[in-house]
Amino acid sequence: MSNQPMTIFQVAGRAMSAQLVRMNTTASNLANAGGTTGSAETAYKTMKPVFRTSFDAASGMSTVDVERVVTAGDTPTKRYDPDNPMADKDGNIFEAAVDETREMVDMMETARSYQNNIEVMNTAKSLIIDTLKLGR
């Protein structure tokens, strides 16, 4: 990080970028809910971002970054379906273990966090504009 202190816009922007990654992984999880395959290894696994707090000593502010995206959640559900063309030699298929309710809750939380950061940016912008008007 540079020696320049972070601005409120950089803090909020980085937080919004992290929430965008979270929204994208949640959307991917929901899109793959119910997906089936012929093996547990190739079944879709739920993705989750891992966040890391970053402290900026120059400004005294903290923000968040995505450190990495990991697979998480339950193991795929094995189901006997010998007529399915994707079934393995034993007649089993494996369904992605995506908890759709949890993913929807994550999506709503993400949208709220994103909106909160937009409000932070709008408030900062209004305060800057009001400050500039004082100088007239």
PDB file of C-alpha atoms in Angstrom:
ATOM      1  CA  MET A   1       0.000   0.000   0.000  1.00  0.00           C
ATOM      2  CA  SER A   2       1.204   3.510  -0.697  1.00  0.00           C
ATOM      3  CA  ASN A   3       2.118   6.085   1.930  1.00  0.00           C
ATOM      4  CA  GLN A   4      -0.926   8.161   0.989  1.00  0.00           C
ATOM      5  CA  PRO A   5      -3.872   7.772   3.367  1.00  0.00           C
ATOM      6  CA  MET A   6      -6.896   5.994   1.944  1.00  0.00           C
ATOM      7  CA  THR A   7      -9.936   8.110   1.205  1.00  0.00           C
ATOM      8  CA  ILE A   8     -13.438   7.192   2.291  1.00  0.00           C
ATOM      9  CA  PHE A   9     -14.188   6.558  -1.384  1.00  0.00           C
ATOM     10  CA  GLN A  10     -11.373   3.987  -1.625  1.00  0.00           C
ATOM     11  CA  VAL A  11     -12.531   2.263   1.560  1.00  0.00           C
ATOM     12  CA  ALA A  12     -16.139   2.036   0.366  1.00  0.00           C
ATOM     13  CA  GLY A  13     -15.073   1.088  -3.164  1.00  0.00           C
ATOM     14  CA  ARG A  14     -12.952  -1.816  -1.962  1.00  0.00           C
ATOM     15  CA  ALA A  15     -15.775  -3.004   0.283  1.00  0.00           C
ATOM     16  CA  MET A  16     -18.169  -2.824  -2.684  1.00  0.00           C
ATOM     17  CA  SER A  17     -15.749  -4.855  -4.812  1.00  0.00           C
ATOM     18  CA  ALA A  18     -15.591  -7.518  -2.098  1.00  0.00           C
ATOM     19  CA  GLN A  19     -19.385  -7.650  -1.918  1.00  0.00           C
ATOM     20  CA  LEU A  20     -19.550  -7.973  -5.701  1.00  0.00           C
ATOM     21  CA  VAL A  21     -17.360 -11.096  -5.488  1.00  0.00           C
ATOM     22  CA  ARG A  22     -19.675 -12.429  -2.784  1.00  0.00           C
ATOM     23  CA  MET A  23     -22.728 -11.722  -4.981  1.00  0.00           C
ATOM     24  CA  ASN A  24     -21.115 -13.467  -7.962  1.00  0.00           C
ATOM     25  CA  THR A  25     -20.263 -16.597  -5.960  1.00  0.00           C
ATOM     26  CA  THR A  26     -23.785 -16.677  -4.518  1.00  0.00           C
ATOM     27  CA  ALA A  27     -25.285 -16.348  -8.000  1.00  0.00           C
ATOM     28  CA  SER A  28     -23.052 -19.176  -9.221  1.00  0.00           C
ATOM     29  CA  ASN A  29     -24.122 -21.345  -6.289  1.00  0.00           C
ATOM     30  CA  LEU A  30     -27.800 -20.724  -7.011  1.00  0.00           C
ATOM     31  CA  ALA A  31     -27.318 -21.356 -10.730  1.00  0.00           C
ATOM     32  CA  ASN A  32     -25.769 -24.749  -9.970  1.00  0.00           C
ATOM     33  CA  ALA A  33     -28.333 -25.839  -7.361  1.00  0.00           C
ATOM     34  CA  GLY A  34     -29.778 -29.191  -8.366  1.00  0.00           C
ATOM     35  CA  GLY A  35     -27.020 -29.862 -10.884  1.00  0.00           C
ATOM     36  CA  THR A  36     -26.096 -33.533 -11.207  1.00  0.00           C
ATOM     37  CA  THR A  37     -23.051 -35.453 -12.341  1.00  0.00           C
ATOM     38  CA  GLY A  38     -21.730 -39.000 -12.341  1.00  0.00           C
ATOM     39  CA  SER A  39     -19.177 -38.649  -9.534  1.00  0.00           C
ATOM     40  CA  ALA A  40     -18.769 -36.910  -6.182  1.00  0.00           C
ATOM     41  CA  GLU A  41     -15.483 -35.381  -7.357  1.00  0.00           C
ATOM     42  CA  THR A  42     -17.020 -33.582 -10.332  1.00  0.00           C
ATOM     43  CA  ALA A  43     -20.203 -32.444  -8.542  1.00  0.00           C
ATOM     44  CA  TYR A  44     -20.519 -28.703  -8.059  1.00  0.00           C
ATOM     45  CA  LYS A  45     -19.262 -27.469  -4.702  1.00  0.00           C
ATOM     46  CA  THR A  46     -20.544 -24.305  -3.061  1.00  0.00           C
ATOM     47  CA  MET A  47     -18.138 -21.354  -3.341  1.00  0.00           C
ATOM     48  CA  LYS A  48     -17.588 -18.754  -0.629  1.00  0.00           C
ATOM     49  CA  PRO A  49     -15.247 -15.749  -0.557  1.00  0.00           C
ATOM     50  CA  VAL A  50     -12.838 -15.379   2.347  1.00  0.00           C
ATOM     51  CA  PHE A  51     -12.567 -11.755   3.427  1.00  0.00           C
ATOM     52  CA  ARG A  52      -9.518 -10.128   4.997  1.00  0.00           C
ATOM     53  CA  THR A  53      -9.621  -6.834   6.874  1.00  0.00           C
ATOM     54  CA  SER A  54      -7.011  -4.332   5.728  1.00  0.00           C
ATOM     55  CA  PHE A  55      -5.961  -1.556   8.110  1.00  0.00           C
ATOM     56  CA  ASP A  56      -4.583   1.653   6.661  1.00  0.00           C
ATOM     57  CA  ALA A  57      -2.279   3.199   9.287  1.00  0.00           C
ATOM     58  CA  ALA A  58      -2.004   6.472   7.346  1.00  0.00           C
ATOM     59  CA  SER A  59      -5.736   7.216   7.628  1.00  0.00           C
ATOM     60  CA  GLY A  60      -6.696   5.009  10.569  1.00  0.00           C
ATOM     61  CA  MET A  61      -9.439   3.386   8.485  1.00  0.00           C
ATOM     62  CA  SER A  62     -10.045  -0.267   7.747  1.00  0.00           C
ATOM     63  CA  THR A  63     -11.563  -1.887   4.707  1.00  0.00           C
ATOM     64  CA  VAL A  64     -12.055  -5.393   3.416  1.00  0.00           C
ATOM     65  CA  ASP A  65     -10.558  -7.378   0.551  1.00  0.00           C
ATOM     66  CA  VAL A  66     -11.277 -10.827  -0.821  1.00  0.00           C
ATOM     67  CA  GLU A  67      -8.314 -12.999   0.112  1.00  0.00           C
ATOM     68  CA  ARG A  68      -9.487 -16.007  -1.896  1.00  0.00           C
ATOM     69  CA  VAL A  69     -12.562 -17.998  -2.902  1.00  0.00           C
ATOM     70  CA  VAL A  70     -12.933 -21.457  -1.360  1.00  0.00           C
ATOM     71  CA  THR A  71     -15.294 -24.382  -1.742  1.00  0.00           C
ATOM     72  CA  ALA A  72     -17.443 -25.045   1.289  1.00  0.00           C
ATOM     73  CA  GLY A  73     -20.597 -26.761   2.378  1.00  0.00           C
ATOM     74  CA  ASP A  74     -21.887 -30.276   2.433  1.00  0.00           C
ATOM     75  CA  THR A  75     -20.776 -33.170   0.281  1.00  0.00           C
ATOM     76  CA  PRO A  76     -22.840 -33.880  -2.825  1.00  0.00           C
ATOM     77  CA  THR A  77     -25.995 -35.938  -2.362  1.00  0.00           C
ATOM     78  CA  LYS A  78     -25.764 -39.442  -3.823  1.00  0.00           C
ATOM     79  CA  ARG A  79     -28.983 -40.704  -5.405  1.00  0.00           C
ATOM     80  CA  TYR A  80     -29.715 -44.007  -7.131  1.00  0.00           C
ATOM     81  CA  ASP A  81     -30.980 -43.297 -10.659  1.00  0.00           C
ATOM     82  CA  PRO A  82     -29.756 -46.028 -13.036  1.00  0.00           C
ATOM     83  CA  ASP A  83     -31.769 -44.639 -15.969  1.00  0.00           C
ATOM     84  CA  ASN A  84     -29.974 -41.301 -15.839  1.00  0.00           C
ATOM     85  CA  PRO A  85     -27.366 -41.075 -18.620  1.00  0.00           C
ATOM     86  CA  MET A  86     -24.938 -39.449 -16.148  1.00  0.00           C
ATOM     87  CA  ALA A  87     -25.168 -42.334 -13.657  1.00  0.00           C
ATOM     88  CA  ASP A  88     -21.964 -44.069 -12.623  1.00  0.00           C
ATOM     89  CA  LYS A  89     -21.365 -47.836 -12.999  1.00  0.00           C
ATOM     90  CA  ASP A  90     -23.421 -48.459  -9.821  1.00  0.00           C
ATOM     91  CA  GLY A  91     -26.375 -46.402 -11.103  1.00  0.00           C
ATOM     92  CA  ASN A  92     -25.746 -43.403  -8.835  1.00  0.00           C
ATOM     93  CA  ILE A  93     -25.775 -39.718  -9.642  1.00  0.00           C
ATOM     94  CA  PHE A  94     -24.446 -36.936  -7.421  1.00  0.00           C
ATOM     95  CA  GLU A  95     -26.349 -33.717  -6.864  1.00  0.00           C
ATOM     96  CA  ALA A  96     -24.731 -30.438  -5.844  1.00  0.00           C
ATOM     97  CA  ALA A  97     -25.392 -29.753  -2.154  1.00  0.00           C
ATOM     98  CA  VAL A  98     -26.406 -26.120  -2.443  1.00  0.00           C
ATOM     99  CA  ASP A  99     -28.583 -24.783   0.368  1.00  0.00           C
ATOM    100  CA  GLU A 100     -30.789 -22.448  -1.662  1.00  0.00           C
ATOM    101  CA  THR A 101     -32.333 -20.791   1.411  1.00  0.00           C
ATOM    102  CA  ARG A 102     -28.916 -19.957   2.840  1.00  0.00           C
ATOM    103  CA  GLU A 103     -27.764 -18.644  -0.534  1.00  0.00           C
ATOM    104  CA  MET A 104     -30.806 -16.358  -0.761  1.00  0.00           C
ATOM    105  CA  VAL A 105     -30.084 -15.017   2.735  1.00  0.00           C
ATOM    106  CA  ASP A 106     -26.451 -14.421   1.687  1.00  0.00           C
ATOM    107  CA  MET A 107     -27.667 -12.597  -1.419  1.00  0.00           C
ATOM    108  CA  MET A 108     -29.917 -10.302   0.631  1.00  0.00           C
ATOM    109  CA  GLU A 109     -27.125  -9.579   3.142  1.00  0.00           C
ATOM    110  CA  THR A 110     -24.732  -8.851   0.298  1.00  0.00           C
ATOM    111  CA  ALA A 111     -27.176  -6.477  -1.369  1.00  0.00           C
ATOM    112  CA  ARG A 112     -27.648  -4.634   1.948  1.00  0.00           C
ATOM    113  CA  SER A 113     -23.905  -4.323   2.508  1.00  0.00           C
ATOM    114  CA  TYR A 114     -23.397  -3.064  -1.033  1.00  0.00           C
ATOM    115  CA  GLN A 115     -26.206  -0.517  -0.581  1.00  0.00           C
ATOM    116  CA  ASN A 116     -24.723   0.640   2.744  1.00  0.00           C
ATOM    117  CA  ASN A 117     -21.422   1.372   1.022  1.00  0.00           C
ATOM    118  CA  ILE A 118     -23.233   3.343  -1.682  1.00  0.00           C
ATOM    119  CA  GLU A 119     -24.833   5.399   1.087  1.00  0.00           C
ATOM    120  CA  VAL A 120     -21.409   6.007   2.648  1.00  0.00           C
ATOM    121  CA  MET A 121     -20.105   7.299  -0.685  1.00  0.00           C
ATOM    122  CA  ASN A 122     -23.173   9.496  -1.250  1.00  0.00           C
ATOM    123  CA  THR A 123     -22.930  10.955   2.253  1.00  0.00           C
ATOM    124  CA  ALA A 124     -19.205  11.673   1.822  1.00  0.00           C
ATOM    125  CA  LYS A 125     -19.892  13.320  -1.539  1.00  0.00           C
ATOM    126  CA  SER A 126     -22.650  15.497  -0.029  1.00  0.00           C
ATOM    127  CA  LEU A 127     -20.401  16.553   2.844  1.00  0.00           C
ATOM    128  CA  ILE A 128     -17.605  17.500   0.443  1.00  0.00           C
ATOM    129  CA  ILE A 129     -20.007  19.521  -1.706  1.00  0.00           C
ATOM    130  CA  ASP A 130     -21.457  21.274   1.373  1.00  0.00           C
ATOM    131  CA  THR A 131     -17.931  22.049   2.592  1.00  0.00           C
ATOM    132  CA  LEU A 132     -17.029  23.555  -0.782  1.00  0.00           C
ATOM    133  CA  LYS A 133     -20.179  25.704  -0.697  1.00  0.00           C
ATOM    134  CA  LEU A 134     -19.059  27.144   2.656  1.00  0.00           C
ATOM    135  CA  GLY A 135     -16.031  28.649   0.911  1.00  0.00           C
ATOM    136  CA  ARG A 136     -18.147  30.753  -1.425  1.00  0.00           C
TER     137      ARG A 136
END
